[in-house]
Amino acid sequence: MAGVSTATVSRVLNEPERVSAKTRSRVEAAVAHFDYTPHFGGRALASNRTNTVGAVIPTMENAIFARGLQALQEALAETGVTLVVATSNYDPEREAQQIRALLGRGVDGFVLIGEARDPALYETLERRGVPFVLVWSWRPDCPWPCVGFDNRAAARAMAQRVLDLGHRRVAMIAGITRGNDRATARVKGVRDALTARGLGLDESNLIETPYQLEAGADAARRLLSATPRPTVIVCGNDVLAAGALMAIRSLGLNAPDDVSVTGFDDIDLALILDPPLTTVHVPHRRMGDAAARLLLRLRAQEDDTASVVFETGLVERGSLASVGT
Amino acid sequence: MAGVSTATVSRVLNEPERVSAKTRSRVEAAVAHFDYTPHFGGRALASNRTNTVGAVIPTMENAIFARGLQALQEALAETGVTLVVATSNYDPEREAQQIRALLGRGVDGFVLIGEARDPALYETLERRGVPFVLVWSWRPDCPWPCVGFDNRAAARAMAQRVLDLGHRRVAMIAGITRGNDRATARVKGVRDALTARGLGLDESNLIETPYQLEAGADAARRLLSATPRPTVIVCGNDVLAAGALMAIRSLGLNAPDDVSVTGFDDIDLALILDPPLTTVHVPHRRMGDAAARLLLRLRAQEDDTASVVFETGLVERGSLASVGT
DNA sequence: TTGTACGCGTTATCAG
DNA sequence: CTGATAACGCGTACAA
């Protein structure tokens, strides 16, 4: 309709400055008139690029991933890159499937949560030359580019604070550690602190459970049925802590007078709870943003592709008190 | 490597039963060996199908969409359809962009939130023959296939209950109504109930604000600074209600003794709050599931493509009390 | 500055 | 049951 060849249309769409203003406006008029959209498949086939990155997260139902994704997406969108999201439901095999599915869709970059996964998967990624960034997780000497924080150190710091307040009967509700290096590191961190003071975390004081409200409440009820009961319950994230607080209330107990509770993540929820939650602050949005920038640098083959580590902070609110007060 | 033509490989992948067991296993071996994945772009180009549906939601940061999406995705995955998600941040223009972007990616189905959008967009969708389902919203005689509930009637029922409890000074914190038919319908529903009893909802008693915790708290503070202050704050969703409860606490007031609060959605949060939130229960997961099924029927050109309407329920917890008790 | 012509990886048609 | 081959829509050398 614009009386030009398909090549010219292609140029108008991709390198408008290489086309004369007159032809360009004719083409643009035609594009608007038919409300034409370039065919993604054809484009991917011809150029072997999709300008799409994939993110595989455990679940969208956890606010921390939602936040991080939102930031990630905004940063990517600025450079015309689209984000497609898949979920694994905390299942390593399902994660592998999703990664392969996205590979087939030609994503040319990945954002993955944590580090724990089948080495074969890393091989596939490297063989295909698809760059990736690991987020939410960081440890010294991690061999892959990552943007995260030291879950173990953060959990250790929280546990140390708990011990400093005089607690000795410490229980923990952790997330499921299988295939989840963050959950694993958080348990290790708590163990570190306890061991350093000659204490332990035996089987009866540690429950692993899915990151869900009801699950946290159930676990807390079990932990609190012991005699003597723990003076503090350290939780693997804020949702579990919220569940624990619910259980405490339903048992007719009071937090923090009878039992203290701590969380991890510092989502909005932490502020709403009564008592407000003492927790570990994690900069989810900034991590999403940093992950996007690192991935873009990797895709552009730039030099500065060092991992990024964030500091976490202990936020003291009302749910943790010194023992016996 | 398997010594067969590309056509046969294609058949093994798509219609394995039409290939002899012997050749099939040879091909499958080769596929495994090279860890081959079919190229999505080529496939889309040749077949003009992508087995992908797109969902454009306002934000992932609201738990209700996260829930609905999770259910949607699970139901779609059962039939081998992939879901790609984009966000509009409650901005109608951005939503239009995202829809066009997804169209270009060849999605062959859409799930869209609510009904309010530029008619041109609906035209584009119909012209291209891409089926779509509207969710979260439903009204009598909606001309498009939708899976939702009657926001207006639900809000009206809540407001009626509030009035039945003796409240007369009613204030409302609503979501931003521009381009958001759910938020709009909820305000209308509350107005319906008030008007029927000869009451109104003037400017000083209605604040529109983004669906965010802090925004809800700010709005509540403003509403509560009036004299005489309202006896109840009806909120457009649970997040706003949580913010209102925070504000009430920070002002040294008590809910529900000094001010009652109601929510909308019935997310986990409602149960955690203190007092627990009286709210409208919405079956988010079931809606996601039903939306998936309806969209699949539309794609398959089946006859039974009627809209689906869900009932909502009023969940009475502690945040709403009768006036003066 | 613009057009021609080829190839990207897959599916669908048709013939064997 | 299998192979040959022509699309599909786009990007990109290369030629004009």
XYZ file of C-alpha atoms (C1' of nucleotides) in Angstrom:
682
model
C 0.000 0.000 0.000
C 2.849 2.383 0.662
C 4.270 1.390 -2.703
C 7.556 0.173 -1.267
C 9.254 -3.166 -0.893
C 9.094 -5.310 2.212
C 12.744 -4.510 2.817
C 11.924 -0.859 3.217
C 9.130 -1.619 5.626
C 11.554 -3.687 7.638
C 13.978 -0.793 7.727
C 11.345 1.675 8.799
C 10.555 -0.580 11.708
C 14.091 -1.335 12.793
C 16.346 1.473 11.612
C 14.036 4.371 10.809
C 16.932 6.789 10.388
C 18.138 4.936 7.325
C 14.979 5.715 5.383
C 14.050 9.048 3.860
C 11.503 11.006 5.827
C 9.020 10.910 2.974
C 8.960 7.160 2.456
C 9.061 6.622 6.173
C 5.901 8.594 6.780
C 4.132 6.753 3.941
C 5.039 3.451 5.497
C 4.095 4.587 8.969
C 0.705 5.677 7.671
C 0.119 2.258 6.171
C 1.238 0.567 9.380
C -1.203 2.656 11.379
C -3.985 2.100 8.869
C -3.847 -1.687 8.945
C -2.687 -1.627 12.565
C 0.040 -3.928 11.476
C 2.238 -5.740 13.946
C 5.429 -7.482 12.866
C 5.249 -11.235 13.180
C 7.346 -12.341 16.093
C 8.043 -15.771 14.650
C 9.285 -14.460 11.357
C 11.466 -11.995 13.129
C 12.926 -14.578 15.466
C 13.583 -16.912 12.575
C 15.342 -14.371 10.425
C 17.348 -12.538 13.045
C 17.866 -15.271 15.597
C 17.123 -12.782 18.347
C 13.929 -12.390 20.279
C 14.600 -9.514 22.650
C 12.939 -11.613 25.260
C 14.249 -12.809 28.551
C 12.692 -15.490 30.636
C 12.349 -15.638 34.390
C 11.524 -18.846 36.203
C 10.333 -18.243 39.740
C 8.890 -20.606 42.325
C 5.495 -18.952 42.535
C 3.797 -15.654 41.944
C 1.900 -16.039 45.184
C 4.853 -14.872 47.198
C 5.002 -11.101 47.282
C 8.777 -10.989 47.218
C 8.981 -12.491 43.747
C 6.120 -10.332 42.547
C 8.003 -7.235 43.661
C 11.287 -8.325 42.175
C 9.642 -9.222 38.863
C 7.904 -5.915 38.620
C 11.217 -4.083 39.006
C 12.937 -6.484 36.618
C 10.283 -5.970 34.002
C 10.369 -2.211 34.260
C 14.120 -2.086 33.833
C 14.031 -4.472 30.865
C 11.169 -2.656 29.182
C 13.265 0.512 29.060
C 15.521 -1.172 26.547
C 12.737 -2.822 24.586
C 13.196 -6.261 26.075
C 10.148 -8.311 26.990
C 9.963 -10.474 30.066
C 8.166 -13.786 30.095
C 7.568 -15.478 33.393
C 7.161 -19.129 34.239
C 6.678 -20.794 37.601
C 8.163 -23.952 39.041
C 6.186 -24.281 42.240
C 9.468 -24.934 44.103
C 9.940 -28.156 42.109
C 13.429 -28.559 40.579
C 12.217 -30.861 37.804
C 9.448 -28.522 36.885
C 11.957 -25.698 36.832
C 14.111 -27.624 34.368
C 11.084 -28.209 32.117
C 10.194 -24.558 32.185
C 13.735 -23.515 31.334
C 13.732 -25.857 28.351
C 10.343 -24.611 27.250
C 11.582 -21.044 27.353
C 14.749 -22.012 25.493
C 12.563 -23.393 22.750
C 10.777 -20.100 22.616
C 14.094 -18.522 21.871
C 14.501 -16.367 24.946
C 17.938 -14.862 24.826
C 18.487 -14.439 28.522
C 17.397 -15.926 31.816
C 16.780 -14.800 35.334
C 16.751 -17.744 37.695
C 16.130 -17.935 41.403
C 18.938 -19.295 43.509
C 21.794 -21.536 42.596
C 20.694 -25.093 43.337
C 19.981 -26.950 40.128
C 21.123 -29.847 37.996
C 24.594 -29.158 36.512
C 23.306 -30.468 33.185
C 21.034 -27.464 33.041
C 23.938 -25.075 33.453
C 25.736 -26.951 30.689
C 22.794 -26.620 28.338
C 22.597 -22.915 29.009
C 26.301 -22.370 28.407
C 26.384 -24.555 25.310
C 23.591 -22.529 23.755
C 25.287 -19.318 24.744
C 22.250 -17.997 26.547
C 23.297 -15.621 29.320
C 21.694 -15.892 32.720
C 21.689 -14.253 36.114
C 20.985 -15.968 39.407
C 19.081 -13.870 41.880
C 18.079 -13.921 45.528
C 21.131 -15.868 46.396
C 24.746 -15.032 46.805
C 27.752 -16.650 48.389
C 31.466 -16.058 48.188
C 32.967 -17.681 45.070
C 29.722 -18.443 43.325
C 30.893 -19.423 39.825
C 27.957 -17.799 38.041
C 26.834 -14.226 37.717
C 24.464 -13.519 40.539
C 22.601 -10.687 42.164
C 21.615 -11.405 45.688
C 22.550 -11.404 49.308
C 24.111 -13.756 51.787
C 21.125 -15.627 53.179
C 23.289 -17.523 55.624
C 24.952 -14.474 57.103
C 21.641 -12.652 57.390
C 19.998 -15.557 59.205
C 23.042 -15.871 61.430
C 22.835 -12.208 62.384
C 19.175 -12.566 63.255
C 19.825 -15.620 65.402
C 22.682 -13.872 67.160
C 20.395 -11.009 68.038
C 17.861 -13.495 69.386
C 20.527 -15.070 71.572
C 21.766 -11.690 72.712
C 18.295 -11.049 74.041
C 18.688 -14.039 76.316
C 16.760 -16.686 74.423
C 17.998 -20.241 74.883
C 15.034 -22.369 73.818
C 15.058 -21.522 70.123
C 12.785 -23.194 67.569
C 12.711 -22.659 63.829
C 10.114 -22.949 61.084
C 11.998 -23.194 57.815
C 10.901 -23.429 54.205
C 11.368 -26.728 52.380
C 15.119 -26.980 51.889
C 15.193 -29.534 49.065
C 16.269 -27.777 45.910
C 16.114 -24.431 47.689
C 19.489 -23.006 48.578
C 17.982 -19.922 50.209
C 15.954 -21.967 52.663
C 18.953 -24.201 53.263
C 21.276 -21.267 53.895
C 18.862 -19.719 56.349
C 18.765 -22.885 58.423
C 22.549 -23.054 58.317
C 22.850 -19.467 59.457
C 20.658 -20.077 62.465
C 22.646 -23.227 63.252
C 25.900 -21.265 62.996
C 24.806 -18.841 65.674
C 23.443 -21.507 67.983
C 26.501 -23.703 67.676
C 28.780 -20.792 68.441
C 27.080 -20.530 71.818
C 27.018 -24.224 72.486
C 23.377 -24.675 71.580
C 21.760 -26.870 68.952
C 18.701 -27.106 66.793
C 17.509 -30.669 67.089
C 14.790 -32.333 65.090
C 12.054 -31.471 67.533
C 12.828 -27.781 67.272
C 13.044 -27.491 63.513
C 10.108 -27.909 61.161
C 10.343 -27.610 57.396
C 7.139 -26.629 55.716
C 5.890 -24.893 52.548
C 5.955 -21.101 52.602
C 2.260 -20.769 53.357
C 0.277 -19.089 56.048
C -1.608 -22.136 57.277
C 1.489 -24.289 57.166
C 3.291 -21.789 59.363
C 0.423 -21.803 61.834
C 0.369 -25.612 62.002
C 4.097 -25.785 62.544
C 3.945 -23.206 65.313
C 1.214 -25.142 67.070
C 3.362 -28.254 67.013
C 6.438 -26.439 68.290
C 4.487 -24.781 71.072
C 3.060 -28.052 72.336
C 6.489 -29.023 73.686
C 7.331 -28.600 77.367
C 9.048 -26.457 78.166
C 7.968 -24.553 75.119
C 10.407 -22.461 73.071
C 10.750 -18.798 73.988
C 11.242 -17.781 70.391
C 10.313 -19.067 66.949
C 12.656 -18.029 64.167
C 10.879 -18.239 60.797
C 12.267 -18.759 57.301
C 10.122 -15.949 55.907
C 7.495 -13.423 56.867
C 4.553 -15.507 55.702
C 5.521 -18.342 58.015
C 5.966 -15.805 60.797
C 2.492 -14.427 60.177
C 1.146 -17.960 60.462
C 3.052 -18.438 63.700
C 1.577 -15.251 65.141
C -1.899 -16.447 64.191
C -1.288 -19.735 65.956
C 0.047 -17.996 69.039
C -3.057 -15.876 69.237
C -5.338 -18.858 68.701
C -3.624 -20.693 71.567
C -4.437 -17.824 73.876
C -0.790 -16.868 74.147
C 0.704 -13.474 73.584
C 3.597 -12.367 71.413
C 6.158 -11.319 72.398
C 5.401 -11.809 76.088
C 4.985 -15.582 75.930
C 6.789 -16.296 72.672
C 8.851 -14.107 70.391
C 8.712 -14.473 66.610
C 11.054 -13.348 63.838
C 10.584 -13.273 60.086
C 12.654 -12.838 56.949
C 12.072 -10.641 53.853
C 10.358 -7.578 55.275
C 7.317 -7.527 53.036
C 4.422 -5.142 53.676
C 2.826 -7.799 55.797
C 5.514 -7.402 58.447
C 4.343 -3.895 59.201
C 0.685 -4.809 59.382
C 1.026 -7.625 61.841
C 0.256 -7.135 65.479
C 2.809 -7.069 66.977
C 4.742 -5.760 63.972
C 7.347 -8.238 62.871
C 11.033 -8.148 63.637
C 12.552 -9.350 60.408
C 15.428 -9.203 57.946
C 15.030 -6.469 55.388
C 15.780 -7.578 51.834
C 15.832 -5.010 48.998
C 13.703 -7.006 46.552
C 13.026 -4.191 44.136
C 16.631 -3.106 43.934
C 17.678 -6.695 43.333
C 15.237 -6.998 40.448
C 16.558 -3.808 38.997
C 20.201 -4.830 39.403
C 19.477 -8.246 37.890
C 18.038 -6.601 34.794
C 21.076 -4.388 34.383
C 23.532 -7.221 34.838
C 21.677 -9.384 32.348
C 21.644 -6.574 29.796
C 25.400 -6.176 30.237
C 25.914 -9.895 29.735
C 23.801 -9.862 26.585
C 25.787 -6.940 25.261
C 29.008 -8.854 25.959
C 30.242 -6.014 28.095
C 33.198 -6.392 30.405
C 31.692 -5.263 33.655
C 29.690 -8.341 34.491
C 30.610 -8.848 38.117
C 28.107 -10.279 40.543
C 26.273 -7.876 42.795
C 25.811 -8.464 46.481
C 23.327 -6.544 48.578
C 23.421 -5.862 52.259
C 20.495 -6.929 54.370
C 19.416 -5.244 57.546
C 17.837 -6.347 60.760
C 14.573 -4.501 61.344
C 13.534 -4.594 64.964
C 9.854 -4.187 65.592
C 7.657 -5.557 68.314
C 7.548 -9.309 67.785
C 10.936 -10.038 69.348
C 11.559 -9.189 72.981
C 14.204 -10.155 75.457
C 13.431 -13.332 77.330
C 11.598 -13.121 80.610
C 10.343 -9.575 80.322
C 21.653 -38.193 12.382
C 18.599 -40.434 12.635
C 18.727 -40.785 8.857
C 15.264 -39.451 8.332
C 13.792 -36.354 6.775
C 12.823 -33.239 8.687
C 9.213 -34.089 7.965
C 9.509 -37.268 9.948
C 11.131 -35.487 12.851
C 8.253 -33.064 12.851
C 5.808 -35.953 12.938
C 7.591 -37.649 15.791
C 7.290 -34.462 17.782
C 3.685 -33.684 16.981
C 1.915 -36.898 16.064
C 4.111 -39.704 17.351
C 1.452 -42.322 16.642
C 1.761 -41.781 12.897
C 5.374 -42.921 12.874
C 6.593 -46.484 13.135
C 7.958 -47.397 16.521
C 11.398 -48.103 15.075
C 11.957 -44.766 13.346
C 10.385 -42.993 16.237
C 12.842 -44.335 18.747
C 15.750 -43.481 16.431
C 14.539 -39.924 16.216
C 13.904 -39.689 19.914
C 17.418 -40.878 20.597
C 18.832 -38.174 18.362
C 16.643 -35.569 20.016
C 17.897 -36.592 23.433
C 21.490 -36.726 22.275
C 21.618 -33.194 20.949
C 19.173 -32.036 23.592
C 17.238 -30.536 20.731
C 14.341 -28.147 21.222
C 12.067 -27.202 18.354
C 12.402 -23.575 17.328
C 9.366 -21.687 18.460
C 9.628 -19.048 15.753
C 9.781 -21.538 12.933
C 6.874 -23.377 14.377
C 4.794 -20.223 14.732
C 5.634 -19.208 11.198
C 4.726 -22.480 9.602
C 1.663 -23.421 11.578
C 0.347 -19.993 12.465
C -0.337 -21.262 15.943
C 1.672 -20.659 19.061
C -0.232 -22.514 21.759
C 0.302 -19.472 23.862
C -2.186 -17.252 25.540
C -1.445 -13.865 26.935
C -2.743 -12.301 30.098
C -2.490 -8.611 30.764
C -3.006 -7.753 34.399
C -2.624 -4.481 36.287
C 0.171 -5.667 38.561
C 1.649 -8.788 40.038
C 1.955 -7.053 43.366
C -1.670 -7.639 44.165
C -2.183 -11.100 45.563
C -5.539 -11.572 43.889
C -4.064 -11.488 40.406
C -1.189 -13.682 41.472
C -3.652 -16.302 42.698
C -5.836 -16.110 39.652
C -2.852 -16.373 37.325
C -1.488 -19.377 39.115
C -4.787 -21.206 38.640
C -5.068 -20.014 35.050
C -1.614 -21.240 34.259
C -2.149 -24.618 35.819
C -5.339 -25.210 33.867
C -3.753 -24.102 30.597
C -0.632 -26.171 31.141
C -2.759 -29.313 31.299
C -3.536 -28.871 27.626
C -0.049 -27.843 26.620
C -0.776 -24.148 26.368
C 1.747 -21.654 27.709
C 0.781 -18.493 29.513
C 2.684 -15.265 29.096
C 1.948 -12.431 31.434
C 2.291 -8.711 30.952
C 1.424 -5.894 33.312
C -0.238 -2.555 32.662
C 0.178 -0.891 36.039
C -3.498 0.134 35.891
C -2.758 2.327 32.869
C -5.193 1.834 29.942
C -2.695 3.028 27.344
C -0.029 0.768 28.648
C -2.515 -2.073 28.548
C -3.203 -1.381 24.875
C 0.533 -1.422 24.151
C 0.967 -4.689 25.931
C -1.920 -6.275 24.076
C -0.418 -5.219 20.760
C 2.981 -6.492 21.807
C 1.488 -9.848 22.661
C -0.462 -9.918 19.398
C 2.809 -9.485 17.580
C 4.169 -12.420 19.494
C 1.370 -14.440 18.011
C -0.516 -15.318 21.138
C -3.691 -17.051 20.104
C -5.832 -16.105 23.042
C -6.131 -13.418 25.675
C -7.200 -13.113 29.249
C -7.924 -9.512 30.105
C -8.943 -7.915 33.361
C -12.269 -6.123 33.333
C -14.212 -4.631 30.510
C -13.236 -0.958 30.306
C -11.011 -0.356 27.309
C -10.850 1.438 23.984
C -13.396 -0.039 21.528
C -10.684 0.033 18.867
C -8.858 -2.599 20.848
C -11.852 -4.901 20.796
C -12.109 -4.345 17.060
C -8.493 -5.271 16.532
C -8.951 -8.433 18.529
C -12.054 -9.476 16.613
C -10.582 -8.618 13.227
C -7.596 -10.828 13.933
C -9.840 -13.581 15.176
C -8.006 -13.876 18.459
C -10.369 -15.128 21.157
C -10.369 -13.481 24.552
C -11.988 -13.749 27.944
C -12.626 -10.882 30.327
C -12.186 -11.753 33.962
C -12.852 -10.249 37.386
C -15.789 -8.384 36.002
C -19.295 -9.323 35.070
C -22.513 -7.484 34.468
C -25.815 -8.443 32.889
C -25.662 -8.219 29.084
C -21.919 -7.887 28.794
C -21.368 -8.369 25.052
C -18.118 -10.292 25.481
C -17.300 -13.618 27.007
C -16.451 -13.021 30.621
C -15.752 -14.888 33.815
C -16.342 -12.828 36.876
C -18.745 -11.571 39.418
C -21.001 -8.599 39.902
C -18.757 -6.096 41.656
C -21.562 -3.610 42.005
C -23.992 -6.024 43.609
C -21.339 -7.320 45.980
C -20.376 -3.830 47.108
C -24.050 -2.961 47.487
C -24.619 -5.977 49.703
C -21.673 -5.027 51.882
C -22.897 -1.459 52.228
C -26.389 -2.669 53.066
C -25.003 -4.792 55.838
C -23.090 -1.784 57.143
C -26.282 0.263 57.178
C -28.216 -2.549 58.817
C -25.739 -2.356 61.674
C -26.792 1.211 62.246
C -23.988 3.119 60.564
C -24.964 6.463 59.080
C -21.675 8.298 58.744
C -20.159 6.137 56.016
C -16.852 6.927 54.295
C -15.198 5.059 51.467
C -11.644 4.538 50.259
C -11.901 3.399 46.649
C -9.314 2.365 44.096
C -8.620 4.694 41.176
C -11.750 4.437 39.039
C -10.358 5.738 35.742
C -10.141 2.846 33.328
C -11.055 0.430 36.097
C -14.598 -0.844 35.875
C -14.264 -2.968 39.023
C -13.306 0.006 41.155
C -16.054 2.038 39.522
C -18.676 -0.638 40.097
C -17.724 -0.954 43.742
C -18.248 2.759 44.306
C -21.582 2.561 42.496
C -22.680 -0.370 44.605
C -21.958 1.497 47.819
C -23.791 4.531 46.434
C -26.785 2.352 45.513
C -27.185 1.173 49.069
C -26.738 4.622 50.580
C -29.128 6.279 48.180
C -31.789 3.675 48.873
C -31.749 4.838 52.478
C -31.658 8.505 51.685
C -27.942 8.881 52.359
C -25.169 10.080 50.118
C -21.443 9.750 49.617
C -20.175 13.245 49.061
C -16.720 14.293 48.014
C -15.418 14.640 51.541
C -16.325 11.060 52.347
C -14.901 9.362 49.276
C -11.227 9.153 48.488
C -9.813 7.462 45.397
C -6.298 6.187 45.786
C -3.982 3.514 44.377
C -4.410 0.028 45.800
C -1.468 0.323 48.148
C -1.012 -0.068 51.845
C 0.421 3.373 52.567
C -2.104 5.058 50.308
C -4.907 3.405 52.255
C -3.412 4.578 55.534
C -3.085 8.160 54.283
C -6.645 8.207 53.020
C -7.946 6.860 56.309
C -6.091 9.545 58.233
C -7.709 12.197 56.096
C -11.179 10.745 56.469
C -10.789 10.407 60.224
C -9.777 14.019 60.661
C -13.346 15.119 59.896
C -15.746 16.016 62.705
C -17.827 14.209 63.391
C -15.697 11.398 62.085
C -17.189 8.515 60.116
C -18.230 5.438 62.074
C -17.201 3.121 59.281
C -14.739 3.109 56.396
C -15.734 0.906 53.476
C -12.649 0.006 51.417
C -12.322 -0.932 47.755
C -10.064 -3.845 48.589
C -8.344 -5.619 51.455
C -5.020 -3.872 51.012
C -6.632 -0.480 51.441
C -8.484 -1.830 54.472
C -5.227 -3.038 55.989
C -3.819 0.447 55.509
C -6.895 1.929 57.149
C -6.492 -0.351 60.164
C -2.855 0.709 60.458
C -3.882 4.352 60.416
C -6.571 3.770 63.015
C -4.066 2.149 65.319
C -1.534 4.910 64.772
C -4.152 7.510 65.701
C -4.705 5.790 69.005
C -8.155 4.682 67.971
C -9.568 1.204 68.122
C -11.299 -0.870 65.480
C -14.119 -1.697 65.535
C -15.029 0.193 68.723
C -14.234 3.653 67.375
C -14.354 2.975 63.648
C -15.398 -0.090 61.699
C -13.584 -1.139 58.518
C -14.589 -3.397 55.650
C -12.548 -4.835 52.796
C -13.057 -6.551 49.478
C -11.401 -9.692 48.011
C -10.756 -11.863 51.050
C -7.069 -12.488 50.572
C -4.968 -14.195 53.263
C -4.228 -10.823 54.713
C -7.827 -10.427 55.857
C -7.425 -13.284 58.275
C -4.152 -12.058 59.693
C -5.266 -8.578 60.517
C -6.210 -7.617 64.025
C -9.155 -7.352 64.152
C -9.700 -9.839 61.324
C -11.304 -8.172 58.362
C -14.958 -8.289 57.417
C -14.805 -8.502 53.656
C -16.331 -9.796 50.427
C -15.124 -13.235 49.516
C -14.137 -13.599 45.872
C -13.186 -17.021 44.483
C -10.031 -15.926 42.677
C -8.633 -19.358 42.023
C -11.883 -20.723 40.679
C -12.216 -17.737 38.404
C -8.747 -18.312 36.989
C -9.616 -21.917 36.388
C -12.953 -21.124 34.761
C -11.335 -18.467 32.578
C -8.860 -21.015 31.276
C -11.617 -23.468 30.428
C -13.745 -20.880 28.685
C -10.800 -19.648 26.652
C -9.934 -23.182 25.610
C -13.519 -23.708 24.482
C -13.418 -20.493 22.468
C -10.162 -21.532 20.825
C -11.650 -24.877 19.937
C -14.663 -23.117 18.411
C -16.955 -25.056 20.665
C -20.573 -24.061 21.122
C -20.737 -23.801 24.863
C -19.018 -20.475 25.298
C -21.364 -18.736 27.665
C -20.025 -16.318 30.230
C -19.581 -17.567 33.750
C -20.720 -15.621 36.760
C -19.592 -16.406 40.275
C -21.341 -15.654 43.501
C -19.519 -13.664 46.114
C -20.101 -13.938 49.828
C -19.973 -11.590 52.741
C -17.469 -12.816 55.320
C -18.113 -11.314 58.708
C -15.128 -11.135 60.995
C -14.222 -8.657 63.692
C -13.551 -5.382 61.906
C -17.184 -4.423 61.426
C -19.427 -3.903 64.446
C -22.779 -2.304 64.945
C -22.609 1.380 65.639
C -22.429 2.591 69.209
C -21.516 -0.706 70.836
C 17.974 5.678 -0.580
C 15.593 1.647 -2.197
C 14.627 -3.023 -4.255
C 15.900 -8.057 -5.147
C 16.547 -12.389 -3.500
C 17.813 -15.753 -0.239
C 17.549 -18.263 4.075
C 16.062 -18.837 8.902
C 13.287 -23.891 11.114
C 9.048 -25.665 10.947
C 4.600 -27.627 9.174
C 1.453 -29.228 5.570
C 0.546 -31.257 1.204
C 1.235 -34.549 -1.878
C 3.421 -38.418 -3.983
C 5.553 -42.654 -3.434
C 4.709 -45.003 6.864
C 8.066 -41.800 4.849
C 10.359 -38.218 1.810
C 10.444 -34.126 -1.168
C 9.094 -29.575 -1.353
C 6.573 -25.328 -0.977
C 5.071 -22.032 1.961
C 5.099 -18.966 6.414
C 7.054 -13.347 7.495
C 11.007 -11.281 8.333
C 16.060 -9.443 8.177
C 19.959 -8.587 5.469
C 23.681 -8.891 2.030
C 24.111 -7.093 -2.235
C 22.892 -4.733 -6.335
C 20.917 -0.829 -8.449
